[in-house]
Short mmCIF file of C-alpha atoms in Angstrom, two decimals:
data_model
loop_
_atom_site.label_atom_id
_atom_site.label_comp_id
_atom_site.label_asym_id
_atom_site.label_seq_id
_atom_site.Cartn_x
_atom_site.Cartn_y
_atom_site.Cartn_z
CA UNK M 1 0.00 0.00 0.00
CA UNK M 2 1.00 3.62 -0.51
CA UNK M 3 0.36 6.55 1.83
CA UNK M 4 0.99 10.08 0.55
CA UNK M 5 1.43 12.51 3.44
CA UNK M 6 2.17 16.08 2.26
CA UNK M 7 2.70 18.64 5.02
CA UNK M 8 2.85 22.43 4.86
CA UNK M 9 5.10 24.04 7.46
CA UNK M 10 4.20 27.68 8.06
CA UNK M 11 7.85 28.79 8.20
CA UNK M 12 9.67 26.13 6.20
CA UNK M 13 7.39 25.29 3.30
CA UNK M 14 6.06 22.05 1.78
CA UNK M 15 7.14 18.57 2.83
CA UNK M 16 6.28 15.90 0.26
CA UNK M 17 6.34 12.80 2.47
CA UNK M 18 5.07 9.30 2.00
CA UNK M 19 5.23 5.67 2.96
CA UNK M 20 5.23 2.68 0.60
CA UNK M 21 4.86 -0.88 1.90
CA UNK M 22 5.01 -3.98 -0.26
CA UNK M 23 4.54 -7.71 0.14
CA UNK M 24 5.11 -10.43 -2.44
CA UNK M 25 5.61 -14.17 -2.23
CA UNK M 26 9.35 -13.79 -1.60
CA UNK M 27 9.80 -10.16 -0.59
CA UNK M 28 8.49 -7.61 1.88
CA UNK M 29 9.60 -4.20 2.96
CA UNK M 30 8.88 -0.53 3.49
CA UNK M 31 10.13 2.73 1.99
CA UNK M 32 9.44 5.81 4.13
CA UNK M 33 10.54 9.32 3.16
CA UNK M 34 10.18 13.08 3.66
CA UNK M 35 11.34 15.68 1.16
CA UNK M 36 11.31 19.48 1.39
CA UNK M 37 12.32 20.95 -1.99
CA UNK M 38 13.13 24.30 -0.37
CA UNK M 39 13.29 24.81 3.39
CA UNK M 40 12.82 28.57 3.77
CA UNK M 41 14.62 28.61 7.12
CA UNK M 42 17.49 26.32 6.12
CA UNK M 43 17.67 27.86 2.61
CA UNK M 44 18.02 24.52 0.84
CA UNK M 45 16.43 21.15 0.30
CA UNK M 46 15.97 18.72 3.18
CA UNK M 47 15.23 15.01 3.08
CA UNK M 48 14.99 11.79 5.04
CA UNK M 49 14.64 8.30 3.58
CA UNK M 50 14.44 4.91 5.30
CA UNK M 51 14.37 1.52 3.59
CA UNK M 52 13.77 -1.93 5.07
CA UNK M 53 13.63 -4.94 2.77
CA UNK M 54 13.75 -8.72 3.19
CA UNK M 55 14.08 -10.95 0.12
CA UNK M 56 13.84 -14.72 0.38
CA UNK M 57 16.24 -16.19 -2.19
CA UNK M 58 16.53 -19.76 -3.50
CA UNK M 59 18.43 -22.47 -1.58
CA UNK M 60 17.73 -21.02 1.91
CA UNK M 61 19.44 -17.69 1.24
CA UNK M 62 18.01 -14.39 2.45
CA UNK M 63 18.96 -10.78 1.63
CA UNK M 64 18.15 -8.08 4.19
CA UNK M 65 18.58 -4.35 3.59
CA UNK M 66 18.05 -1.85 6.39
CA UNK M 67 19.19 1.75 6.23
CA UNK M 68 18.30 5.37 6.81
CA UNK M 69 19.72 8.66 5.56
CA UNK M 70 19.09 12.33 6.25
CA UNK M 71 20.25 15.31 4.22
CA UNK M 72 22.06 17.11 7.04
CA UNK M 73 23.08 16.83 10.69
CA UNK M 74 20.35 19.24 11.87
CA UNK M 75 17.45 17.33 10.34
CA UNK M 76 16.25 15.54 13.48
CA UNK M 77 16.66 18.68 15.62
CA UNK M 78 14.34 20.56 13.26
CA UNK M 79 11.72 17.91 12.50
CA UNK M 80 11.59 15.28 15.26
CA UNK M 81 8.45 15.21 17.38
CA UNK M 82 10.05 13.49 20.39
CA UNK M 83 13.36 13.15 22.27
CA UNK M 84 14.16 9.83 20.60
CA UNK M 85 14.84 11.68 17.33
CA UNK M 86 16.81 14.65 18.63
CA UNK M 87 19.10 12.34 20.64
CA UNK M 88 20.00 10.17 17.62
CA UNK M 89 23.83 10.32 17.31
CA UNK M 90 24.11 8.22 14.13
CA UNK M 91 22.08 6.19 11.63
CA UNK M 92 22.73 2.53 10.87
CA UNK M 93 22.92 1.17 7.31
CA UNK M 94 23.45 -2.52 6.68
CA UNK M 95 23.13 -5.19 4.02
CA UNK M 96 23.06 -8.83 5.12
CA UNK M 97 23.20 -11.98 3.00
CA UNK M 98 22.48 -15.07 5.08
CA UNK M 99 22.07 -18.82 4.72
CA UNK M 100 20.49 -21.19 7.22
CA UNK M 101 19.72 -24.89 7.26
CA UNK M 102 19.45 -27.61 9.88
CA UNK M 103 23.16 -27.51 10.77
CA UNK M 104 24.69 -24.33 9.31
CA UNK M 105 24.11 -20.62 9.84
CA UNK M 106 26.21 -18.32 7.62
CA UNK M 107 25.92 -14.55 7.44
CA UNK M 108 27.84 -11.91 5.51
CA UNK M 109 27.23 -8.29 6.41
CA UNK M 110 28.38 -4.84 5.32
CA UNK M 111 27.56 -2.10 7.82
CA UNK M 112 28.30 1.60 8.08
CA UNK M 113 26.86 4.65 9.85
CA UNK M 114 25.89 8.22 9.06
CA UNK M 115 26.98 10.38 11.98
CA UNK M 116 24.28 12.88 12.95
CA UNK M 117 25.88 14.37 16.07
CA UNK M 118 28.58 16.59 14.57
CA UNK M 119 30.00 17.28 18.05
CA UNK M 120 30.91 13.61 18.48
CA UNK M 121 34.73 13.32 18.36
CA UNK M 122 36.14 11.31 15.46
CA UNK M 123 37.64 8.71 17.79
CA UNK M 124 34.22 8.10 19.41
CA UNK M 125 32.29 7.53 16.20
CA UNK M 126 31.23 3.95 15.35
CA UNK M 127 33.31 1.64 13.19
CA UNK M 128 32.11 0.43 9.82
CA UNK M 129 32.26 -3.36 9.47
CA UNK M 130 33.11 -4.17 5.87
CA UNK M 131 32.89 -7.11 5.74
CA UNK M 132 31.61 -9.02 8.76
CA UNK M 133 31.35 -12.78 8.16
CA UNK M 134 29.94 -15.14 10.79
CA UNK M 135 29.70 -18.91 10.44
CA UNK M 136 28.29 -21.39 12.95
CA UNK M 137 27.57 -25.11 12.81
CA UNK M 138 25.76 -27.54 15.11
CA UNK M 139 25.71 -31.34 14.69
CA UNK M 140 24.56 -34.32 16.72
CA UNK M 141 25.88 -37.90 16.66
CA UNK M 142 24.83 -41.18 18.16
CA UNK M 143 21.59 -42.46 19.71
CA UNK M 144 19.42 -39.49 20.62
CA UNK M 145 22.26 -37.25 19.45
CA UNK M 146 24.24 -38.17 22.55
CA UNK M 147 27.25 -36.20 21.30
CA UNK M 148 26.79 -32.64 20.04
CA UNK M 149 29.58 -30.64 18.42
CA UNK M 150 29.98 -27.47 16.40
CA UNK M 151 31.52 -24.03 16.40
CA UNK M 152 30.86 -20.29 16.20
CA UNK M 153 33.23 -18.03 14.26
CA UNK M 154 33.51 -14.47 13.04
CA UNK M 155 35.94 -12.54 10.89
CA UNK M 156 35.40 -8.78 10.63
CA UNK M 157 37.22 -5.76 9.24
CA UNK M 158 36.70 -2.64 11.39
CA UNK M 159 37.08 0.60 9.43
CA UNK M 160 37.08 4.26 10.52
CA UNK M 161 38.70 7.48 9.31
CA UNK M 162 40.83 7.81 12.44
CA UNK M 163 42.34 5.67 15.17
CA UNK M 164 43.05 1.96 15.28
CA UNK M 165 41.52 -0.16 12.50
CA UNK M 166 41.95 -3.72 11.35
CA UNK M 167 40.77 -7.31 11.32
CA UNK M 168 39.53 -9.58 14.11
CA UNK M 169 39.18 -13.36 13.89
CA UNK M 170 37.21 -15.21 16.57
CA UNK M 171 36.81 -19.01 16.72
CA UNK M 172 34.78 -20.89 19.34
CA UNK M 173 34.49 -24.69 18.89
CA UNK M 174 32.39 -26.67 21.37
CA UNK M 175 31.46 -30.28 22.10
CA UNK M 176 29.07 -31.67 24.70
CA UNK M 177 27.32 -34.83 25.88
CA UNK M 178 23.55 -34.96 26.22
CA UNK M 179 22.83 -37.53 28.93
CA UNK M 180 19.25 -37.54 30.16
CA UNK M 181 16.56 -39.78 31.56
CA UNK M 182 13.34 -39.63 33.58
CA UNK M 183 13.83 -36.83 36.10
CA UNK M 184 17.46 -35.98 35.34
CA UNK M 185 19.88 -34.68 32.72
CA UNK M 186 23.65 -34.22 32.59
CA UNK M 187 25.28 -32.07 29.92
CA UNK M 188 29.07 -31.84 30.36
CA UNK M 189 30.72 -29.72 27.69
CA UNK M 190 34.13 -28.62 26.50
CA UNK M 191 34.86 -25.39 24.61
CA UNK M 192 37.87 -23.44 23.41
CA UNK M 193 38.02 -19.82 22.30
CA UNK M 194 40.73 -18.22 20.17
CA UNK M 195 40.78 -14.57 19.09
CA UNK M 196 43.38 -12.92 16.86
CA UNK M 197 43.77 -9.29 15.78
CA UNK M 198 45.63 -7.68 12.92
CA UNK M 199 45.57 -3.94 13.60
CA UNK M 200 47.00 -0.76 12.13
CA UNK M 201 46.86 2.92 13.05
#
C-alpha cells in the first residue's frame, strides 16, 4: 500500500512525504521518506529516507537491507516530534546476506553509519564493518544425538577514518554430551576460544 502525506510548514514550506509498503511471495519491505524541496529557514532542500527490505532467495538464502539517511546533521533537531529523534547520534545502514539450514548458519554483512551528532569526536564515532562474516555449525551424533559438536566463528574488518583499525578473527568450537533420563539430565561440555587481531593505526 501507498500513503501520501504532504505537510505544509508555516515557516519552512512544503514537505512531500510518503510511505510505501510492499509484500510479495518472496519479498516484503517498506520505503518511508520526507522531502522538502526548499526549506525557507534552512535555505536549501531537506530530506529523510528509510528503507527496510527482506528478500527470500533460492536455496535457503536471504537478503536483508536496512538503512536510513538524512540530508544534514540538523534534520532531526528541526523535524523530530520526540526526544528519541533529537538524541539520535548516528544512523545505521546494513546489508546482510544469510544462509540457514538444519546444521549451518552463515551470514555476511556490510555495515556503516551516518553520523548525525557533529560534536561527536572522530575517535568516538562507530566503526564500519566491511565485511563481517559469521559462520556457525551444530551437529549431533549417536543415539538421541548423545554427542553434540559445532563451532561459532567471526571474521570482521573494522574501518574508521581515524584511530586503530583492522581485522579480528574469533573461533569458538564446542562439544558436549547430552545424557538424560526420567527426572534428570547431565550435559558436560568442552569449549575453546581463540581470538586474533591484525591492527593498524
